[in-house]
Coordinates of C-alpha atoms and ligand atoms in Angstrom, one line a residue:
M202 CA 84.7 43.9 115.4
K203 CA 88.1 45.7 115.4
L204 CA 88.1 48.2 112.6
W205 CA 91.1 46.4 110.9
P206 CA 90.9 42.9 112.0
Y207 CA 93.5 41.6 109.6
P208 CA 96.9 40.3 110.2
R209 CA 100.1 42.4 109.5
V210 CA 101.3 40.0 106.8
C211 CA 99.3 38.5 103.9
A212 CA 100.5 35.8 101.6
H213 CA 100.3 36.9 98.1
R214 CA 98.3 34.6 95.7
G215 CA 98.1 32.2 98.7
G216 CA 101.7 30.8 98.7
G217 CA 103.6 33.5 97.1
T218 CA 106.5 32.3 95.0
L219 CA 106.8 29.0 96.8
A220 CA 103.7 27.2 95.1
P221 CA 101.6 27.5 92.1
E222 CA 99.7 30.8 92.6
N223 CA 95.9 31.0 93.3
T224 CA 95.6 27.1 94.0
L225 CA 94.6 25.2 97.0
A226 CA 98.1 23.9 97.2
A227 CA 99.3 27.7 97.5
M228 CA 96.7 28.3 100.4
R229 CA 98.0 25.1 102.0
T230 CA 101.5 26.3 101.7
G231 CA 100.8 29.8 103.3
A232 CA 98.9 27.9 106.1
R233 CA 101.7 25.5 106.7
L234 CA 104.2 28.4 107.2
G235 CA 101.9 29.9 109.8
H236 CA 100.4 32.6 107.8
R237 CA 96.9 33.8 108.8
M238 CA 95.9 35.6 105.7
V239 CA 95.8 35.1 101.9
E240 CA 95.2 37.2 99.0
F241 CA 94.0 35.7 95.7
D242 CA 92.5 36.8 92.3
A243 CA 88.8 36.0 91.6
K244 CA 87.1 36.1 88.1
L245 CA 84.3 34.7 86.1
S246 CA 84.5 31.7 83.8
A247 CA 82.4 31.9 80.3
D248 CA 79.5 30.3 82.3
D249 CA 79.8 32.5 85.3
I250 CA 81.4 30.4 87.8
V251 CA 83.7 32.2 90.1
F252 CA 87.2 30.8 90.2
L253 CA 90.9 31.9 90.8
L254 CA 93.3 33.1 88.2
H255 CA 95.4 36.1 87.9
D256 CA 95.9 36.7 84.1
D257 CA 93.3 37.3 81.4
T258 CA 94.4 33.9 79.8
V259 CA 95.4 30.6 81.2
D260 CA 98.7 30.4 79.3
R261 CA 101.2 31.3 81.8
T262 CA 99.9 29.2 84.8
T263 CA 98.4 26.1 83.2
N264 CA 99.0 23.8 80.2
G265 CA 96.0 25.1 78.3
H266 CA 95.8 28.2 76.0
G267 CA 93.3 31.1 75.4
A268 CA 91.3 33.7 77.2
A269 CA 89.6 32.6 80.4
A270 CA 86.6 34.6 79.4
R271 CA 86.0 32.2 76.7
L272 CA 86.3 29.0 78.7
S273 CA 83.7 27.1 80.6
Y274 CA 84.6 26.1 84.3
A275 CA 84.5 22.6 83.1
E276 CA 87.0 23.2 80.5
M277 CA 89.2 25.2 82.9
S278 CA 89.2 22.7 85.6
A279 CA 90.5 20.0 83.1
L280 CA 93.7 22.2 83.0
D281 CA 96.8 21.5 85.1
A282 CA 97.5 24.6 87.0
G283 CA 100.4 23.3 89.1
R284 CA 103.1 21.5 87.0
W285 CA 104.4 24.9 85.7
R286 CA 105.7 25.4 89.2
G287 CA 107.1 22.0 89.7
A288 CA 106.3 18.3 89.3
E289 CA 105.2 17.9 92.9
Y290 CA 102.3 20.2 91.9
A291 CA 101.1 18.3 88.9
G292 CA 97.3 17.9 88.8
E293 CA 96.5 21.1 90.9
R294 CA 93.4 22.7 89.4
M295 CA 92.2 26.3 89.3
P296 CA 89.9 26.3 92.3
T297 CA 86.5 27.8 92.6
L298 CA 85.8 30.4 95.1
A299 CA 83.5 28.0 97.0
Q300 CA 86.4 25.6 97.4
I301 CA 88.8 28.3 98.7
A302 CA 86.3 29.8 100.9
A303 CA 85.7 26.4 102.6
Y304 CA 89.4 25.9 102.9
C305 CA 90.1 29.3 104.4
R306 CA 87.3 29.0 107.0
E307 CA 88.5 25.6 108.0
A308 CA 92.2 26.7 108.3
G309 CA 91.2 29.9 110.0
L310 CA 92.8 32.1 107.3
A311 CA 91.5 35.6 106.8
A312 CA 91.0 36.4 103.0
N313 CA 91.6 39.3 100.7
V314 CA 89.4 38.5 97.6
E315 CA 90.8 40.6 94.8
I316 CA 88.2 41.0 92.1
K317 CA 90.1 40.7 88.8
P318 CA 87.5 40.8 86.0
C319 CA 88.3 39.5 82.6
P320 CA 88.3 42.5 80.3
R321 CA 84.9 44.2 79.8
R322 CA 83.3 41.9 82.5
E323 CA 83.8 44.3 85.4
I324 CA 80.0 44.7 86.2
E325 CA 79.0 41.2 86.5
T326 CA 82.3 40.0 88.1
G327 CA 82.0 42.7 90.8
R328 CA 78.3 41.7 91.5
V329 CA 78.7 37.9 91.5
V330 CA 82.1 37.7 93.3
A331 CA 80.8 40.0 96.2
A332 CA 77.4 38.2 96.4
E333 CA 79.0 34.9 96.5
A334 CA 81.8 35.9 99.0
A335 CA 78.9 37.2 101.4
Q336 CA 77.3 33.9 101.3
L337 CA 80.3 31.8 101.5
W338 CA 81.7 33.7 104.3
A339 CA 78.5 34.2 106.2
G340 CA 79.1 34.9 109.8
A341 CA 83.0 34.6 109.3
M342 CA 85.2 36.8 111.4
P343 CA 87.2 38.5 110.0
P344 CA 84.9 38.9 107.1
P345 CA 86.5 38.6 103.6
L346 CA 88.1 42.0 102.5
L347 CA 87.2 42.7 98.9
S348 CA 89.6 44.6 96.6
S349 CA 89.9 45.6 93.0
F350 CA 91.6 48.0 90.6
S351 CA 88.4 48.3 88.9
F352 CA 86.4 51.1 90.4
E353 CA 83.2 49.8 88.5
A354 CA 83.6 46.3 90.0
L355 CA 83.9 47.6 93.5
E356 CA 81.0 49.9 92.9
V357 CA 78.7 47.0 92.1
A358 CA 80.3 44.9 94.8
R359 CA 79.4 47.5 97.4
D360 CA 75.8 47.4 96.3
A361 CA 75.7 43.6 96.1
A362 CA 77.4 43.0 99.5
P363 CA 77.2 46.3 101.4
D364 CA 78.4 44.7 104.6
L365 CA 81.7 43.3 103.3
P366 CA 84.6 45.6 103.8
R367 CA 86.3 47.0 100.5
G368 CA 89.7 48.3 99.5
L369 CA 90.6 50.2 96.2
L370 CA 93.7 49.1 94.6
F371 CA 96.1 51.3 92.9
E372 CA 99.6 50.9 91.5
H373 CA 100.4 54.7 91.8
V374 CA 98.0 56.5 94.1
P375 CA 96.4 59.0 92.1
G376 CA 95.5 62.6 93.2
D377 CA 91.8 62.0 93.8
W378 CA 92.2 58.7 95.9
R379 CA 90.2 60.3 98.9
E380 CA 87.0 61.0 96.5
R381 CA 87.3 57.6 94.9
C382 CA 87.7 55.6 98.3
R383 CA 85.0 57.8 99.8
D384 CA 82.6 57.1 97.0
L385 CA 83.1 53.4 97.4
G386 CA 82.7 53.5 101.0
C387 CA 86.1 51.9 101.4
V388 CA 87.8 50.8 104.6
S389 CA 91.3 50.6 103.1
L390 CA 93.4 51.7 100.2
H391 CA 95.8 49.2 98.6
A392 CA 98.8 50.3 96.8
S393 CA 102.1 49.2 95.4
H394 CA 104.9 49.9 98.1
R395 CA 107.0 51.1 95.3
H396 CA 105.0 54.3 95.1
L397 CA 104.4 54.9 98.7
D398 CA 106.3 57.3 100.9
E399 CA 106.0 58.3 104.5
A400 CA 103.9 61.4 103.8
L401 CA 101.6 59.9 101.5
V402 CA 101.0 57.1 104.1
A403 CA 100.4 59.7 106.8
R404 CA 97.9 61.5 104.6
I405 CA 96.0 58.1 103.8
K406 CA 95.8 57.4 107.5
A407 CA 94.8 60.7 108.5
A408 CA 91.8 60.3 106.0
G409 CA 90.7 57.3 108.3
L410 CA 91.7 54.7 105.7
Y411 CA 93.9 51.5 106.4
I412 CA 96.6 50.6 104.1
L413 CA 97.6 47.2 102.5
A414 CA 100.9 47.6 100.5
Y415 CA 101.9 45.0 97.8
T416 CA 104.1 43.2 96.9
V417 CA 106.8 43.5 99.6
N418 CA 109.5 41.1 99.3
D419 CA 112.3 42.5 101.4
L420 CA 112.0 42.4 105.2
E421 CA 113.7 45.8 105.9
R422 CA 111.3 47.4 103.5
A423 CA 108.3 45.7 105.3
R424 CA 109.6 47.1 108.5
C425 CA 109.9 50.4 107.1
L426 CA 106.4 50.4 105.7
A427 CA 104.9 49.1 109.0
H428 CA 106.9 51.9 110.8
W429 CA 105.2 54.5 108.5
G430 CA 101.7 53.2 109.5
V431 CA 101.1 50.6 106.8
D432 CA 98.6 48.1 108.3
T433 CA 99.3 44.9 106.2
I434 CA 101.8 43.9 103.8
C435 CA 101.1 41.4 101.0
T436 CA 104.4 39.3 100.2
D437 CA 105.4 36.7 97.8
R438 CA 108.4 35.9 100.2
I439 CA 106.1 34.2 102.7
D440 CA 109.3 32.3 103.9
L441 CA 111.4 35.4 104.5
I442 CA 108.6 37.6 105.9
G443 CA 106.9 35.3 108.5
P444 CA 103.3 35.8 109.9
H445 CA 104.9 37.5 112.9
A446 CA 107.7 39.4 111.3
L447 CA 106.0 42.8 111.9
G448 CA 104.4 41.9 115.3
D449 CA 101.0 40.7 116.0
Ligands
LIG607 O1 96.1 42.7 95.8 C1 97.4 43.0 95.8 C2 98.1 42.4 94.5 O2 97.7 41.1 94.3 C3 97.7 43.2 93.3 O3 98.5 43.0 92.2 O4 98.7 41.9 90.0 O5 99.3 40.7 91.9 O6 97.0 41.0 91.5 P1 98.5 41.6 91.3
LIG608 MG1 96.2 39.9 93.2

Protein backbone atom coordinates (compact mmCIF):
# COMPACT_ATOMS: atom_id res chain seq x y z
CA MET A 1 0.00 0.00 0.00
CA LYS A 2 1.22 3.49 -0.80
CA LEU A 3 1.94 5.32 2.43
CA TRP A 4 -0.55 8.06 1.54
CA PRO A 5 -3.00 6.37 -0.77
CA TYR A 6 -5.49 9.25 -0.74
CA PRO A 7 -6.45 11.69 -3.49
CA ARG A 8 -5.20 15.27 -3.38
CA VAL A 9 -8.69 16.70 -3.07
CA CYS A 10 -11.35 15.61 -0.57
CA ALA A 11 -15.00 16.71 -0.62
CA HIS A 12 -15.85 18.25 2.77
CA ARG A 13 -18.95 16.72 4.40
CA GLY A 14 -19.50 14.76 1.20
CA GLY A 15 -20.78 17.42 -1.15
CA GLY A 16 -19.30 20.63 0.23
CA THR A 17 -21.80 23.46 -0.02
CA LEU A 18 -23.63 21.96 -2.98
CA ALA A 19 -25.78 19.48 -1.06
CA PRO A 20 -27.02 18.90 2.48
CA GLU A 21 -23.88 18.04 4.45
CA ASN A 22 -23.27 14.53 5.79
CA THR A 23 -26.06 12.86 3.81
CA LEU A 24 -26.11 10.25 1.07
CA ALA A 25 -27.16 13.02 -1.35
CA ALA A 26 -23.93 14.81 -0.41
CA MET A 27 -21.79 11.76 -1.16
CA ARG A 28 -23.60 11.27 -4.48
CA THR A 29 -22.96 14.92 -5.36
CA GLY A 30 -19.27 14.54 -4.65
CA ALA A 31 -19.09 11.37 -6.74
CA ARG A 32 -21.11 12.92 -9.59
CA LEU A 33 -18.52 15.71 -9.87
CA GLY A 34 -15.79 13.08 -10.11
CA HIS A 35 -14.43 13.40 -6.59
CA ARG A 36 -12.68 10.35 -5.24
CA MET A 37 -12.58 11.14 -1.53
CA VAL A 38 -15.15 12.37 0.96
CA GLU A 39 -14.86 13.58 4.54
CA PHE A 40 -17.79 13.27 6.95
CA ASP A 41 -18.55 13.56 10.67
CA ALA A 42 -19.55 10.48 12.68
CA LYS A 43 -21.05 10.34 16.17
CA LEU A 44 -23.23 8.13 18.38
CA SER A 45 -26.99 8.40 18.89
CA ALA A 46 -28.41 7.88 22.39
CA ASP A 47 -28.79 4.18 21.54
CA ASP A 48 -25.22 3.91 20.25
CA ILE A 49 -25.85 3.82 16.52
CA VAL A 50 -23.06 5.47 14.52
CA PHE A 51 -24.54 8.09 12.22
CA LEU A 52 -23.48 11.27 10.42
CA LEU A 53 -23.94 14.77 11.86
CA HIS A 54 -21.59 17.70 12.36
CA ASP A 55 -23.16 19.68 15.20
CA ASP A 56 -23.99 18.62 18.76
CA THR A 57 -27.64 19.38 18.04
CA VAL A 58 -29.91 18.60 15.11
CA ASP A 59 -31.25 22.17 14.92
CA ARG A 60 -29.18 23.66 12.09
CA THR A 61 -29.39 20.81 9.58
CA THR A 62 -32.78 19.18 10.23
CA ASN A 63 -36.38 20.06 11.00
CA GLY A 64 -35.92 18.77 14.57
CA HIS A 65 -34.57 20.24 17.77
CA GLY A 66 -32.31 19.21 20.57
CA ALA A 67 -29.10 17.46 21.45
CA ALA A 68 -28.19 14.49 19.26
CA ALA A 69 -26.87 12.68 22.33
CA ARG A 70 -30.41 12.49 23.73
CA LEU A 71 -32.12 11.17 20.58
CA SER A 72 -32.33 7.54 19.51
CA TYR A 73 -31.40 6.77 15.93
CA ALA A 74 -35.06 5.94 15.19
CA GLU A 75 -36.01 9.45 16.34
CA MET A 76 -33.13 10.97 14.42
CA SER A 77 -33.87 9.15 11.19
CA ALA A 78 -37.46 10.43 11.22
CA LEU A 79 -36.09 13.97 10.78
CA ASP A 80 -35.67 15.71 7.44
CA ALA A 81 -31.97 16.47 6.97
CA GLY A 82 -32.23 17.80 3.43
CA ARG A 83 -34.90 20.43 3.11
CA TRP A 84 -32.84 23.15 4.82
CA ARG A 85 -30.54 23.03 1.77
CA GLY A 86 -33.30 23.07 -0.83
CA ALA A 87 -36.68 21.59 -1.65
CA GLU A 88 -35.06 19.08 -4.00
CA TYR A 89 -33.36 17.48 -1.02
CA ALA A 90 -36.51 17.12 1.10
CA GLY A 91 -36.68 13.70 2.71
CA GLU A 92 -32.90 13.16 3.04
CA ARG A 93 -32.07 11.41 6.31
CA MET A 94 -29.10 11.42 8.59
CA PRO A 95 -27.44 8.22 7.38
CA THR A 96 -25.77 5.52 9.45
CA LEU A 97 -22.07 4.87 9.03
CA ALA A 98 -23.02 1.48 7.59
CA GLN A 99 -25.07 3.11 4.81
CA ILE A 100 -22.27 5.52 4.00
CA ALA A 101 -19.62 2.79 3.98
CA ALA A 102 -21.70 0.72 1.57
CA TYR A 103 -22.10 3.71 -0.75
CA CYS A 104 -18.42 4.71 -0.60
CA ARG A 105 -17.29 1.19 -1.38
CA GLU A 106 -19.73 0.84 -4.25
CA ALA A 107 -18.83 4.25 -5.72
CA GLY A 108 -15.08 3.83 -5.18
CA LEU A 109 -14.84 6.83 -2.84
CA ALA A 110 -12.03 6.97 -0.29
CA ALA A 111 -13.28 8.04 3.15
CA ASN A 112 -12.02 10.35 5.87
CA VAL A 113 -14.14 9.40 8.87
CA GLU A 114 -13.98 12.29 11.30
CA ILE A 115 -14.88 11.06 14.78
CA LYS A 116 -16.98 13.92 16.17
CA PRO A 117 -18.19 12.85 19.62
CA CYS A 118 -21.15 14.40 21.37
CA PRO A 119 -19.95 16.22 24.52
CA ARG A 120 -18.52 13.80 27.10
CA ARG A 121 -18.90 10.79 24.81
CA GLU A 122 -15.33 10.82 23.48
CA ILE A 123 -14.32 7.38 24.70
CA GLU A 124 -17.24 5.28 23.55
CA THR A 125 -17.52 7.20 20.28
CA GLY A 126 -13.86 6.63 19.44
CA ARG A 127 -14.12 2.95 20.25
CA VAL A 128 -17.38 2.22 18.45
CA VAL A 129 -16.69 4.30 15.33
CA ALA A 130 -13.23 2.76 14.87
CA ALA A 131 -14.40 -0.82 15.44
CA GLU A 132 -17.32 -0.34 13.07
CA ALA A 133 -15.19 1.33 10.41
CA ALA A 134 -12.71 -1.56 10.54
CA GLN A 135 -15.55 -4.01 9.98
CA LEU A 136 -17.41 -2.04 7.32
CA TRP A 137 -14.30 -1.33 5.27
CA ALA A 138 -12.66 -4.73 5.81
CA GLY A 139 -10.23 -5.35 2.96
CA ALA A 140 -10.93 -1.93 1.39
CA MET A 141 -8.12 -0.14 -0.41
CA PRO A 142 -7.51 2.54 0.57
CA PRO A 143 -8.66 2.00 4.13
CA PRO A 144 -10.77 4.69 5.78
CA LEU A 145 -8.68 7.44 7.34
CA LEU A 146 -9.85 8.13 10.90
CA SER A 147 -9.43 11.63 12.29
CA SER A 148 -10.58 13.62 15.28
CA PHE A 149 -10.02 16.83 17.21
CA SER A 150 -10.37 14.63 20.30
CA PHE A 151 -7.09 13.08 21.45
CA GLU A 152 -9.04 10.74 23.76
CA ALA A 153 -11.31 9.51 20.98
CA LEU A 154 -8.36 8.82 18.69
CA GLU A 155 -6.50 7.06 21.48
CA VAL A 156 -9.28 4.51 21.96
CA ALA A 157 -9.77 4.33 18.17
CA ARG A 158 -6.11 3.28 17.92
CA ASP A 159 -6.67 0.48 20.40
CA ALA A 160 -9.96 -0.64 18.83
CA ALA A 161 -8.70 -0.62 15.23
CA PRO A 162 -4.90 -0.45 15.31
CA ASP A 163 -4.58 -1.14 11.58
CA LEU A 164 -6.63 1.84 10.44
CA PRO A 165 -4.63 4.98 9.66
CA ARG A 166 -5.19 7.97 11.95
CA GLY A 167 -4.81 11.72 11.67
CA LEU A 168 -5.02 14.18 14.56
CA LEU A 169 -7.04 17.31 13.80
CA PHE A 170 -6.16 20.81 14.90
CA GLU A 171 -7.41 24.24 14.14
CA HIS A 172 -4.20 25.90 15.29
CA VAL A 173 -1.29 23.44 15.29
CA PRO A 174 0.02 23.49 18.91
CA GLY A 175 3.67 23.44 19.95
CA ASP A 176 3.55 19.78 21.00
CA TRP A 177 2.07 18.41 17.74
CA ARG A 178 5.00 16.00 17.33
CA GLU A 179 4.47 14.30 20.68
CA ARG A 180 0.69 14.14 20.32
CA CYS A 181 0.84 12.62 16.83
CA ARG A 182 3.58 10.22 17.87
CA ASP A 183 1.63 9.03 20.93
CA LEU A 184 -1.35 8.27 18.73
CA GLY A 185 0.71 6.62 15.99
CA CYS A 186 -0.73 9.04 13.44
CA VAL A 187 0.12 8.89 9.75
CA SER A 188 -1.12 12.43 9.23
CA LEU A 189 -1.79 15.79 10.80
CA HIS A 190 -4.96 17.63 9.77
CA ALA A 191 -5.06 21.39 10.23
CA SER A 192 -6.95 24.50 9.27
CA HIS A 193 -5.16 25.94 6.27
CA ARG A 194 -5.57 29.42 7.78
CA HIS A 195 -2.89 28.75 10.36
CA LEU A 196 -0.43 26.87 8.15
CA ASP A 197 2.65 28.42 6.63
CA GLU A 198 5.43 27.05 4.47
CA ALA A 199 7.90 26.55 7.34
CA LEU A 200 5.38 24.70 9.52
CA VAL A 201 4.38 22.46 6.62
CA ALA A 202 8.07 21.66 6.07
CA ARG A 203 8.55 20.78 9.76
CA ILE A 204 5.52 18.50 9.81
CA LYS A 205 6.65 16.76 6.61
CA ALA A 206 10.18 16.39 7.96
CA ALA A 207 8.69 14.57 10.95
CA GLY A 208 7.33 11.97 8.53
CA LEU A 209 3.70 13.01 8.73
CA TYR A 210 1.33 13.58 5.83
CA ILE A 211 -0.84 16.70 5.90
CA LEU A 212 -4.52 17.27 5.18
CA ALA A 213 -5.57 20.94 5.20
CA TYR A 214 -9.18 22.07 5.60
CA THR A 215 -11.37 23.88 4.50
CA VAL A 216 -9.75 25.31 1.39
CA ASN A 217 -12.21 27.03 -0.91
CA ASP A 218 -9.90 29.07 -3.09
CA LEU A 219 -8.06 27.42 -5.99
CA GLU A 220 -4.96 29.62 -5.73
CA ARG A 221 -4.67 28.88 -2.03
CA ALA A 222 -5.10 25.16 -2.72
CA ARG A 223 -2.26 25.29 -5.26
CA CYS A 224 -0.05 27.19 -2.84
CA LEU A 225 -0.65 24.63 -0.07
CA ALA A 226 0.08 21.77 -2.47
CA HIS A 227 3.27 23.54 -3.51
CA TRP A 228 4.34 23.75 0.13
CA GLY A 229 3.83 20.00 0.45
CA VAL A 230 0.29 19.61 1.78
CA ASP A 231 -0.84 16.17 0.61
CA THR A 232 -4.62 16.58 0.52
CA ILE A 233 -6.94 19.55 0.77
CA CYS A 234 -10.50 19.27 2.00
CA THR A 235 -12.89 21.67 0.26
CA ASP A 236 -16.46 22.93 0.32
CA ARG A 237 -16.09 24.24 -3.24
CA ILE A 238 -16.09 20.88 -4.95
CA ASP A 239 -17.26 22.63 -8.11
CA LEU A 240 -14.36 25.10 -8.15
CA ILE A 241 -11.61 22.77 -6.95
CA GLY A 242 -12.14 19.68 -9.05
CA PRO A 243 -10.80 16.20 -8.30
CA HIS A 244 -7.77 16.75 -10.54
CA ALA A 245 -7.16 20.44 -9.77
CA LEU A 246 -3.94 19.61 -7.94
CA GLY A 247 -2.79 16.78 -10.21
CA ASP A 248 -3.29 13.06 -9.63
O1 LIG B 1 -11.93 17.12 8.94
C1 LIG B 1 -11.79 18.41 8.45
C2 LIG B 1 -12.93 19.30 8.92
O2 LIG B 1 -14.14 18.67 8.66
C3 LIG B 1 -12.83 19.67 10.36
O3 LIG B 1 -13.74 20.66 10.73
O4 LIG B 1 -15.79 21.43 11.82
O5 LIG B 1 -15.81 20.95 9.39
O6 LIG B 1 -15.70 19.09 11.01
P1 LIG B 1 -15.32 20.52 10.73
MG1 LIG C 1 -15.51 17.36 9.70
